[in-house]
PDB file of C-alpha atoms in Angstrom:
ATOM      1  CA  MET A   1       0.000   0.000   0.000  1.00 48.00           C
ATOM      2  CA  ILE A   2       2.785   2.417   0.995  1.00 45.00           C
ATOM      3  CA  ASN A   3       4.914   1.392  -1.991  1.00 50.00           C
ATOM      4  CA  ARG A   4       1.929   1.996  -4.243  1.00 51.00           C
ATOM      5  CA  TYR A   5       1.493   5.454  -2.666  1.00 47.00           C
ATOM      6  CA  PHE A   6       5.143   6.368  -3.192  1.00 42.00           C
ATOM      7  CA  ARG A   7       5.014   5.111  -6.757  1.00 50.00           C
ATOM      8  CA  SER A   8       2.003   7.364  -7.400  1.00 49.00           C
ATOM      9  CA  VAL A   9       3.753  10.367  -5.887  1.00 39.00           C
ATOM     10  CA  LEU A  10       6.901   9.642  -7.873  1.00 41.00           C
ATOM     11  CA  LEU A  11       4.891   9.328 -11.099  1.00 45.00           C
ATOM     12  CA  LEU A  12       3.074  12.599 -10.379  1.00 44.00           C
ATOM     13  CA  CYS A  13       6.356  14.410  -9.659  1.00 45.00           C
ATOM     14  CA  SER A  14       7.876  13.039 -12.855  1.00 47.00           C
ATOM     15  CA  PHE A  15       4.897  14.243 -14.849  1.00 44.00           C
ATOM     16  CA  MET A  16       5.064  17.712 -13.274  1.00 46.00           C
ATOM     17  CA  PHE A  17       8.813  17.880 -13.950  1.00 44.00           C
ATOM     18  CA  LEU A  18       8.334  16.964 -17.589  1.00 44.00           C
ATOM     19  CA  PHE A  19       5.460  19.454 -17.911  1.00 43.00           C
ATOM     20  CA  GLN A  20       7.541  22.283 -16.475  1.00 48.00           C
ATOM     21  CA  ALA A  21      10.517  21.348 -18.650  1.00 43.00           C
ATOM     22  CA  CYS A  22       8.378  21.354 -21.790  1.00 42.00           C
ATOM     23  CA  LYS A  23       6.771  24.635 -20.792  1.00 41.00           C
ATOM     24  CA  LYS A  24      10.160  26.210 -20.184  1.00 38.00           C
ATOM     25  CA  GLU A  25      11.439  24.944 -23.538  1.00 38.00           C
ATOM     26  CA  GLU A  26       8.321  26.309 -25.236  1.00 36.00           C
ATOM     27  CA  GLU A  27       8.745  29.714 -23.598  1.00 35.00           C
ATOM     28  CA  SER A  28      12.425  29.930 -24.609  1.00 30.00           C
ATOM     29  CA  ALA A  29      11.788  28.944 -28.230  1.00 26.00           C
ATOM     30  CA  PRO A  30      12.251  31.704 -30.840  1.00 34.00           C
ATOM     31  CA  GLN A  31       9.136  33.778 -31.274  1.00 52.00           C
ATOM     32  CA  GLY A  32       7.950  36.040 -34.132  1.00 75.00           C
ATOM     33  CA  TYR A  33       9.817  36.830 -37.326  1.00 88.00           C
ATOM     34  CA  GLN A  34      13.146  35.401 -38.422  1.00 92.00           C
ATOM     35  CA  THR A  35      16.183  37.203 -39.865  1.00 95.00           C
ATOM     36  CA  GLY A  36      15.938  37.631 -43.634  1.00 94.00           C
ATOM     37  CA  SER A  37      16.861  39.714 -46.671  1.00 95.00           C
ATOM     38  CA  VAL A  38      15.401  42.694 -48.493  1.00 97.00           C
ATOM     39  CA  SER A  39      15.833  43.439 -52.190  1.00 97.00           C
ATOM     40  CA  LEU A  40      15.883  47.056 -53.343  1.00 98.00           C
ATOM     41  CA  ASP A  41      14.865  47.277 -57.005  1.00 98.00           C
ATOM     42  CA  PHE A  42      15.434  50.573 -58.843  1.00 98.00           C
ATOM     43  CA  ALA A  43      13.780  51.852 -62.017  1.00 98.00           C
ATOM     44  CA  ASN A  44      15.197  54.924 -63.763  1.00 98.00           C
ATOM     45  CA  MET A  45      12.494  56.914 -65.526  1.00 98.00           C
ATOM     46  CA  VAL A  46      11.938  60.166 -67.396  1.00 98.00           C
ATOM     47  CA  GLY A  47       8.375  60.979 -66.435  1.00 96.00           C
ATOM     48  CA  THR A  48       6.492  57.826 -67.391  1.00 96.00           C
ATOM     49  CA  GLU A  49       9.138  56.550 -69.810  1.00 97.00           C
ATOM     50  CA  VAL A  50      11.971  54.176 -68.990  1.00 97.00           C
ATOM     51  CA  LEU A  51      15.237  56.099 -69.268  1.00 98.00           C
ATOM     52  CA  ASP A  52      17.281  55.373 -72.393  1.00 98.00           C
ATOM     53  CA  VAL A  53      21.023  56.009 -71.963  1.00 98.00           C
ATOM     54  CA  THR A  54      22.019  55.168 -75.540  1.00 98.00           C
ATOM     55  CA  GLY A  55      21.588  58.807 -76.595  1.00 98.00           C
ATOM     56  CA  SER A  56      18.926  57.918 -79.166  1.00 97.00           C
ATOM     57  CA  THR A  57      15.811  59.109 -77.302  1.00 98.00           C
ATOM     58  CA  SER A  58      15.048  62.810 -76.931  1.00 98.00           C
ATOM     59  CA  TYR A  59      13.357  64.199 -73.834  1.00 98.00           C
ATOM     60  CA  MET A  60      12.225  67.688 -72.779  1.00 98.00           C
ATOM     61  CA  ASN A  61      13.032  69.323 -69.450  1.00 97.00           C
ATOM     62  CA  ALA A  62      11.137  72.059 -67.580  1.00 95.00           C
ATOM     63  CA  ALA A  63      13.215  74.779 -69.266  1.00 96.00           C
ATOM     64  CA  ASP A  64      12.107  73.509 -72.701  1.00 97.00           C
ATOM     65  CA  ASP A  65      15.511  72.074 -73.519  1.00 98.00           C
ATOM     66  CA  PRO A  66      15.428  68.929 -75.637  1.00 98.00           C
ATOM     67  CA  PHE A  67      18.066  66.498 -74.402  1.00 98.00           C
ATOM     68  CA  THR A  68      19.349  62.961 -74.727  1.00 98.00           C
ATOM     69  CA  VAL A  69      21.168  60.937 -72.065  1.00 98.00           C
ATOM     70  CA  THR A  70      24.375  58.963 -72.483  1.00 98.00           C
ATOM     71  CA  GLU A  71      25.199  58.492 -68.790  1.00 98.00           C
ATOM     72  CA  PHE A  72      23.299  58.681 -65.519  1.00 98.00           C
ATOM     73  CA  ARG A  73      24.895  57.393 -62.315  1.00 98.00           C
ATOM     74  CA  TYR A  74      24.339  58.180 -58.658  1.00 98.00           C
ATOM     75  CA  TYR A  75      25.428  57.032 -55.226  1.00 98.00           C
ATOM     76  CA  LEU A  76      22.980  55.925 -52.531  1.00 98.00           C
ATOM     77  CA  SER A  77      24.349  55.062 -49.112  1.00 97.00           C
ATOM     78  CA  ASN A  78      23.825  54.680 -45.368  1.00 97.00           C
ATOM     79  CA  PHE A  79      20.551  52.767 -45.565  1.00 98.00           C
ATOM     80  CA  GLU A  80      18.262  52.274 -42.580  1.00 97.00           C
ATOM     81  CA  LEU A  81      15.018  50.291 -42.437  1.00 98.00           C
ATOM     82  CA  LEU A  82      12.436  52.072 -40.273  1.00 97.00           C
ATOM     83  CA  LYS A  83       9.764  50.756 -37.905  1.00 95.00           C
ATOM     84  CA  SER A  84       6.564  52.437 -36.790  1.00 89.00           C
ATOM     85  CA  ASP A  85       7.834  52.767 -33.198  1.00 90.00           C
ATOM     86  CA  GLY A  86      10.648  55.048 -34.340  1.00 89.00           C
ATOM     87  CA  SER A  87      13.392  52.424 -34.145  1.00 94.00           C
ATOM     88  CA  SER A  88      15.491  51.439 -37.156  1.00 96.00           C
ATOM     89  CA  PHE A  89      18.008  48.906 -38.406  1.00 97.00           C
ATOM     90  CA  VAL A  90      21.171  50.361 -39.917  1.00 97.00           C
ATOM     91  CA  ILE A  91      22.435  48.403 -42.927  1.00 96.00           C
ATOM     92  CA  PRO A  92      26.221  48.128 -42.540  1.00 95.00           C
ATOM     93  CA  ASP A  93      28.488  49.097 -45.446  1.00 93.00           C
ATOM     94  CA  SER A  94      25.567  50.077 -47.675  1.00 96.00           C
ATOM     95  CA  TYR A  95      27.210  52.052 -50.479  1.00 97.00           C
ATOM     96  CA  PHE A  96      25.533  51.491 -53.849  1.00 98.00           C
ATOM     97  CA  LEU A  97      26.400  52.990 -57.233  1.00 98.00           C
ATOM     98  CA  ILE A  98      23.238  52.925 -59.333  1.00 98.00           C
ATOM     99  CA  LYS A  99      23.989  53.003 -63.056  1.00 98.00           C
ATOM    100  CA  ALA A 100      21.178  53.509 -65.560  1.00 98.00           C
ATOM    101  CA  GLY A 101      21.439  50.881 -68.273  1.00 96.00           C
ATOM    102  CA  ASP A 102      23.269  48.419 -66.016  1.00 97.00           C
ATOM    103  CA  PRO A 103      20.698  45.893 -64.702  1.00 97.00           C
ATOM    104  CA  ALA A 104      23.140  44.409 -62.177  1.00 96.00           C
ATOM    105  CA  SER A 105      23.392  47.738 -60.353  1.00 98.00           C
ATOM    106  CA  LEU A 106      19.622  48.221 -60.166  1.00 98.00           C
ATOM    107  CA  LYS A 107      18.970  45.345 -57.764  1.00 97.00           C
ATOM    108  CA  ARG A 108      20.627  45.487 -54.335  1.00 97.00           C
ATOM    109  CA  ILE A 109      20.242  42.895 -51.581  1.00 96.00           C
ATOM    110  CA  LEU A 110      20.251  43.916 -47.932  1.00 96.00           C
ATOM    111  CA  LYS A 111      21.276  40.825 -45.954  1.00 94.00           C
ATOM    112  CA  ASP A 112      20.883  39.756 -42.317  1.00 95.00           C
ATOM    113  CA  VAL A 113      17.979  42.090 -41.653  1.00 96.00           C
ATOM    114  CA  PRO A 114      16.314  41.359 -38.292  1.00 95.00           C
ATOM    115  CA  GLY A 115      12.892  39.819 -38.737  1.00 94.00           C
ATOM    116  CA  GLY A 116       9.980  42.162 -38.249  1.00 93.00           C
ATOM    117  CA  VAL A 117       7.641  44.659 -39.849  1.00 95.00           C
ATOM    118  CA  TYR A 118       9.123  47.801 -41.404  1.00 97.00           C
ATOM    119  CA  THR A 119       7.272  50.901 -42.528  1.00 98.00           C
ATOM    120  CA  GLY A 120       9.912  52.882 -44.420  1.00 98.00           C
ATOM    121  CA  VAL A 121      13.508  53.361 -45.463  1.00 98.00           C
ATOM    122  CA  LYS A 122      16.052  56.121 -44.966  1.00 97.00           C
ATOM    123  CA  PHE A 123      19.181  56.711 -47.019  1.00 98.00           C
ATOM    124  CA  MET A 124      21.579  59.306 -48.368  1.00 97.00           C
ATOM    125  CA  ILE A 125      22.064  60.543 -51.918  1.00 97.00           C
ATOM    126  CA  GLY A 126      25.834  60.837 -51.978  1.00 96.00           C
ATOM    127  CA  ILE A 127      28.716  59.629 -49.842  1.00 94.00           C
ATOM    128  CA  ASP A 128      29.318  60.656 -46.230  1.00 93.00           C
ATOM    129  CA  SER A 129      32.321  62.830 -45.389  1.00 89.00           C
ATOM    130  CA  THR A 130      34.238  59.980 -43.712  1.00 90.00           C
ATOM    131  CA  HIS A 131      34.267  57.794 -46.818  1.00 91.00           C
ATOM    132  CA  ASN A 132      34.949  60.798 -49.042  1.00 87.00           C
ATOM    133  CA  VAL A 133      38.375  61.177 -47.461  1.00 81.00           C
ATOM    134  CA  SER A 134      39.224  57.525 -46.706  1.00 80.00           C
ATOM    135  CA  GLY A 135      41.492  56.955 -49.676  1.00 73.00           C
ATOM    136  CA  ALA A 136      41.195  54.121 -52.195  1.00 70.00           C
ATOM    137  CA  GLN A 137      38.295  51.771 -51.479  1.00 86.00           C
ATOM    138  CA  ASN A 138      36.740  48.667 -53.006  1.00 91.00           C
ATOM    139  CA  GLY A 139      33.461  47.628 -54.560  1.00 95.00           C
ATOM    140  CA  ASP A 140      31.097  50.402 -55.564  1.00 96.00           C
ATOM    141  CA  LEU A 141      33.500  52.930 -54.036  1.00 95.00           C
ATOM    142  CA  ASP A 142      36.426  51.802 -56.181  1.00 94.00           C
ATOM    143  CA  PRO A 143      37.878  54.738 -58.187  1.00 90.00           C
ATOM    144  CA  ILE A 144      37.747  52.500 -61.262  1.00 93.00           C
ATOM    145  CA  ASN A 145      34.027  53.332 -61.454  1.00 94.00           C
ATOM    146  CA  GLY A 146      34.905  56.850 -62.603  1.00 92.00           C
ATOM    147  CA  MET A 147      32.911  58.549 -59.844  1.00 94.00           C
ATOM    148  CA  ILE A 148      35.656  60.385 -57.971  1.00 89.00           C
ATOM    149  CA  TRP A 149      37.689  63.509 -58.662  1.00 78.00           C
ATOM    150  CA  ASN A 150      40.358  63.417 -55.979  1.00 66.00           C
ATOM    151  CA  TRP A 151      40.637  62.947 -52.234  1.00 54.00           C
ATOM    152  CA  ASN A 152      40.141  66.681 -51.601  1.00 60.00           C
ATOM    153  CA  THR A 153      36.872  67.100 -53.491  1.00 64.00           C
ATOM    154  CA  GLY A 154      35.792  63.463 -52.997  1.00 84.00           C
ATOM    155  CA  TYR A 155      33.234  61.387 -54.841  1.00 92.00           C
ATOM    156  CA  ILE A 156      30.844  62.517 -57.541  1.00 94.00           C
ATOM    157  CA  PHE A 157      27.398  61.921 -56.044  1.00 96.00           C
ATOM    158  CA  VAL A 158      25.392  62.235 -59.254  1.00 97.00           C
ATOM    159  CA  LYS A 159      26.714  62.187 -62.819  1.00 98.00           C
ATOM    160  CA  LEU A 160      24.507  63.124 -65.779  1.00 98.00           C
ATOM    161  CA  GLU A 161      25.784  63.538 -69.337  1.00 98.00           C
ATOM    162  CA  GLY A 162      24.250  63.783 -72.789  1.00 98.00           C
ATOM    163  CA  GLN A 163      23.484  65.937 -75.809  1.00 98.00           C
ATOM    164  CA  SER A 164      21.221  68.947 -76.355  1.00 98.00           C
ATOM    165  CA  VAL A 165      20.751  71.258 -79.336  1.00 98.00           C
ATOM    166  CA  ASN A 166      20.200  74.085 -76.836  1.00 98.00           C
ATOM    167  CA  SER A 167      23.684  73.684 -75.378  1.00 98.00           C
ATOM    168  CA  PRO A 168      26.339  76.107 -76.694  1.00 97.00           C
ATOM    169  CA  THR A 169      28.630  73.101 -77.174  1.00 98.00           C
ATOM    170  CA  GLY A 170      25.961  70.613 -78.217  1.00 98.00           C
ATOM    171  CA  SER A 171      26.442  68.589 -75.025  1.00 98.00           C
ATOM    172  CA  TYR A 172      26.052  68.894 -71.257  1.00 98.00           C
ATOM    173  CA  GLN A 173      27.904  67.507 -68.239  1.00 98.00           C
ATOM    174  CA  TYR A 174      26.742  67.641 -64.631  1.00 97.00           C
ATOM    175  CA  HIS A 175      29.027  66.088 -62.000  1.00 95.00           C
ATOM    176  CA  ILE A 176      27.557  66.941 -58.599  1.00 94.00           C
ATOM    177  CA  SER A 177      29.651  66.666 -55.460  1.00 91.00           C
ATOM    178  CA  GLY A 178      30.585  68.445 -52.237  1.00 89.00           C
ATOM    179  CA  PHE A 179      30.493  67.274 -48.628  1.00 87.00           C
ATOM    180  CA  SER A 180      31.592  70.400 -46.749  1.00 79.00           C
ATOM    181  CA  ASP A 181      29.176  72.397 -44.592  1.00 68.00           C
ATOM    182  CA  TYR A 182      30.769  75.653 -45.725  1.00 54.00           C
ATOM    183  CA  SER A 183      28.478  76.657 -48.567  1.00 51.00           C
ATOM    184  CA  PRO A 184      28.702  78.135 -51.151  1.00 51.00           C
ATOM    185  CA  VAL A 185      32.516  78.107 -51.329  1.00 54.00           C
ATOM    186  CA  ASN A 186      32.705  74.327 -51.041  1.00 62.00           C
ATOM    187  CA  GLY A 187      29.066  73.382 -50.543  1.00 78.00           C
ATOM    188  CA  ASN A 188      27.317  70.346 -49.123  1.00 91.00           C
ATOM    189  CA  ALA A 189      25.476  68.390 -51.810  1.00 93.00           C
ATOM    190  CA  ILE A 190      24.685  65.414 -49.568  1.00 94.00           C
ATOM    191  CA  ARG A 191      20.924  64.912 -49.414  1.00 95.00           C
ATOM    192  CA  TYR A 192      18.847  62.635 -47.168  1.00 95.00           C
ATOM    193  CA  VAL A 193      15.746  60.703 -48.142  1.00 96.00           C
ATOM    194  CA  ASN A 194      13.274  59.589 -45.468  1.00 96.00           C
ATOM    195  CA  MET A 195      10.685  57.473 -47.238  1.00 97.00           C
ATOM    196  CA  ASN A 196       7.491  55.875 -45.930  1.00 97.00           C
ATOM    197  CA  PHE A 197       5.907  52.838 -47.550  1.00 97.00           C
ATOM    198  CA  ASN A 198       2.535  54.613 -47.392  1.00 95.00           C
ATOM    199  CA  SER A 199      -0.019  52.131 -46.050  1.00 93.00           C
ATOM    200  CA  ASP A 200       2.174  49.140 -46.919  1.00 96.00           C
ATOM    201  CA  SER A 201       4.239  47.153 -44.439  1.00 95.00           C
ATOM    202  CA  LEU A 202       7.466  45.381 -45.330  1.00 97.00           C
ATOM    203  CA  ILE A 203       7.683  41.958 -43.687  1.00 95.00           C
ATOM    204  CA  VAL A 204      11.117  40.391 -43.160  1.00 95.00           C
ATOM    205  CA  ASP A 205      10.766  36.756 -42.142  1.00 92.00           C
ATOM    206  CA  GLY A 206      13.073  33.870 -42.955  1.00 87.00           C
ATOM    207  CA  THR A 207      14.712  32.707 -46.153  1.00 80.00           C
ATOM    208  CA  ARG A 208      12.411  34.364 -48.692  1.00 85.00           C
ATOM    209  CA  THR A 209      13.436  37.859 -49.803  1.00 93.00           C
ATOM    210  CA  ALA A 210      11.068  40.796 -49.425  1.00 95.00           C
ATOM    211  CA  LYS A 211      11.215  43.306 -52.304  1.00 97.00           C
ATOM    212  CA  VAL A 212      10.944  47.091 -52.323  1.00 98.00           C
ATOM    213  CA  PHE A 213      10.576  48.891 -55.664  1.00 98.00           C
ATOM    214  CA  LEU A 214      11.847  52.463 -55.956  1.00 98.00           C
ATOM    215  CA  THR A 215      11.583  54.855 -58.909  1.00 98.00           C
ATOM    216  CA  THR A 216      14.080  57.556 -59.879  1.00 98.00           C
ATOM    217  CA  ASN A 217      12.644  60.309 -62.091  1.00 98.00           C
ATOM    218  CA  LEU A 218      15.380  62.115 -64.000  1.00 98.00           C
ATOM    219  CA  LEU A 219      13.141  65.116 -64.713  1.00 97.00           C
ATOM    220  CA  ASP A 220      13.517  66.066 -61.044  1.00 96.00           C
ATOM    221  CA  PHE A 221      17.179  66.807 -61.755  1.00 97.00           C
ATOM    222  CA  PHE A 222      16.024  69.839 -63.749  1.00 96.00           C
ATOM    223  CA  THR A 223      13.081  71.104 -61.670  1.00 94.00           C
ATOM    224  CA  ASP A 224      12.208  72.611 -58.261  1.00 84.00           C
ATOM    225  CA  PRO A 225      13.008  74.783 -56.506  1.00 83.00           C
ATOM    226  CA  ASP A 226      14.343  76.414 -59.694  1.00 88.00           C
ATOM    227  CA  ASN A 227      14.551  75.078 -63.215  1.00 94.00           C
ATOM    228  CA  LEU A 228      17.950  74.173 -64.648  1.00 96.00           C
ATOM    229  CA  SER A 229      18.431  75.348 -68.222  1.00 97.00           C
ATOM    230  CA  ILE A 230      20.922  73.502 -70.389  1.00 98.00           C
ATOM    231  CA  ALA A 231      21.067  76.557 -72.645  1.00 97.00           C
ATOM    232  CA  SER A 232      22.415  78.763 -69.854  1.00 96.00           C
ATOM    233  CA  THR A 233      24.226  76.125 -67.734  1.00 97.00           C
ATOM    234  CA  ASN A 234      25.500  73.186 -69.738  1.00 98.00           C
ATOM    235  CA  SER A 235      28.225  72.198 -67.283  1.00 97.00           C
ATOM    236  CA  ILE A 236      28.617  71.810 -63.530  1.00 95.00           C
ATOM    237  CA  MET A 237      32.015  70.310 -62.794  1.00 91.00           C
ATOM    238  CA  THR A 238      32.947  71.827 -59.443  1.00 83.00           C
ATOM    239  CA  THR A 239      31.635  71.906 -55.909  1.00 85.00           C
ATOM    240  CA  GLY A 240      29.919  75.035 -54.665  1.00 86.00           C
ATOM    241  CA  LEU A 241      26.649  76.887 -55.115  1.00 88.00           C
ATOM    242  CA  ALA A 242      25.739  75.374 -58.507  1.00 90.00           C
ATOM    243  CA  ALA A 243      26.221  71.853 -57.142  1.00 91.00           C
ATOM    244  CA  VAL A 244      24.192  72.654 -54.025  1.00 91.00           C
ATOM    245  CA  ARG A 245      21.335  74.013 -56.151  1.00 92.00           C
ATOM    246  CA  ALA A 246      21.448  70.864 -58.290  1.00 94.00           C
ATOM    247  CA  SER A 247      21.242  68.654 -55.185  1.00 94.00           C
ATOM    248  CA  ASN A 248      18.253  70.681 -53.961  1.00 93.00           C
ATOM    249  CA  ARG A 249      16.495  69.812 -57.209  1.00 94.00           C
ATOM    250  CA  TYR A 250      17.199  66.086 -57.219  1.00 95.00           C
ATOM    251  CA  GLN A 251      16.773  65.388 -53.484  1.00 94.00           C
ATOM    252  CA  ASP A 252      13.200  64.200 -54.165  1.00 94.00           C
ATOM    253  CA  MET A 253      13.907  62.319 -57.396  1.00 96.00           C
ATOM    254  CA  ILE A 254      13.597  58.875 -55.756  1.00 98.00           C
ATOM    255  CA  THR A 255      10.129  57.753 -54.690  1.00 97.00           C
ATOM    256  CA  TYR A 256       8.524  54.610 -53.315  1.00 98.00           C
ATOM    257  CA  ASP A 257       6.521  52.593 -55.855  1.00 98.00           C
ATOM    258  CA  HIS A 258       5.422  49.320 -54.214  1.00 97.00           C
ATOM    259  CA  LEU A 259       6.649  46.273 -52.312  1.00 97.00           C
ATOM    260  CA  ILE A 260       6.238  42.516 -52.390  1.00 96.00           C
ATOM    261  CA  ASN A 261       6.373  40.498 -49.196  1.00 94.00           C
ATOM    262  CA  PRO A 262       7.600  36.890 -49.184  1.00 79.00           C
ATOM    263  CA  GLU A 263       4.924  34.228 -49.257  1.00 74.00           C
ATOM    264  CA  ASN A 264       4.563  31.990 -46.215  1.00 55.00           C
TER     265      ASN A 264
END
């Protein structure tokens, strides 16, 4: 009788121990979203048309200058994914040279993003002052890409070249740079973009890659707050006031289009 009682107590204790162990294991198991990747997909447009950089398509800017495009490149850097609570995840070493006409440069993968729901993205048009003066670098910051003058003036943030019958020389060249706060002598052409995904939510969860689609409208290079005329200014090749004014025009050229979340 006593042995039966002790066996019952021992069985009950064993059951309770196993129950607590399972409960503890369940509570310590990973919860919520898993680390994943985000793809940033860029489309370069002129209004509603896909930008042609072969020089064979003529466009019209706000100053009524017809123009063609043979090169359009720009640096985007220092990306952060934003959450609705005000927190963010900083993407390390995010320096991307976007080159119109080069499909490989138009799709960028952000890896090891903490799982969760994101409501926007923040980034810089240009290169921060630290990397402007860091000497020779690799990848998208390699001088071989033709987007740097020298280590005093730094990287070219946005490069636009092409032809126009309104230009005194028949062509135009705009190489925008400048990372100093002392404007207009040197000028600061770095511009920040803080972009919401409107009513959409970006979900990062596991091995499937979420996709964000962004559109760059070249017409914004020529408009607001003042129109740039190729006829009167067909070249900007130095830092200073002209470069700062150009950066004020193009700071809103990149807009959010839509996103695609990974399927479960």
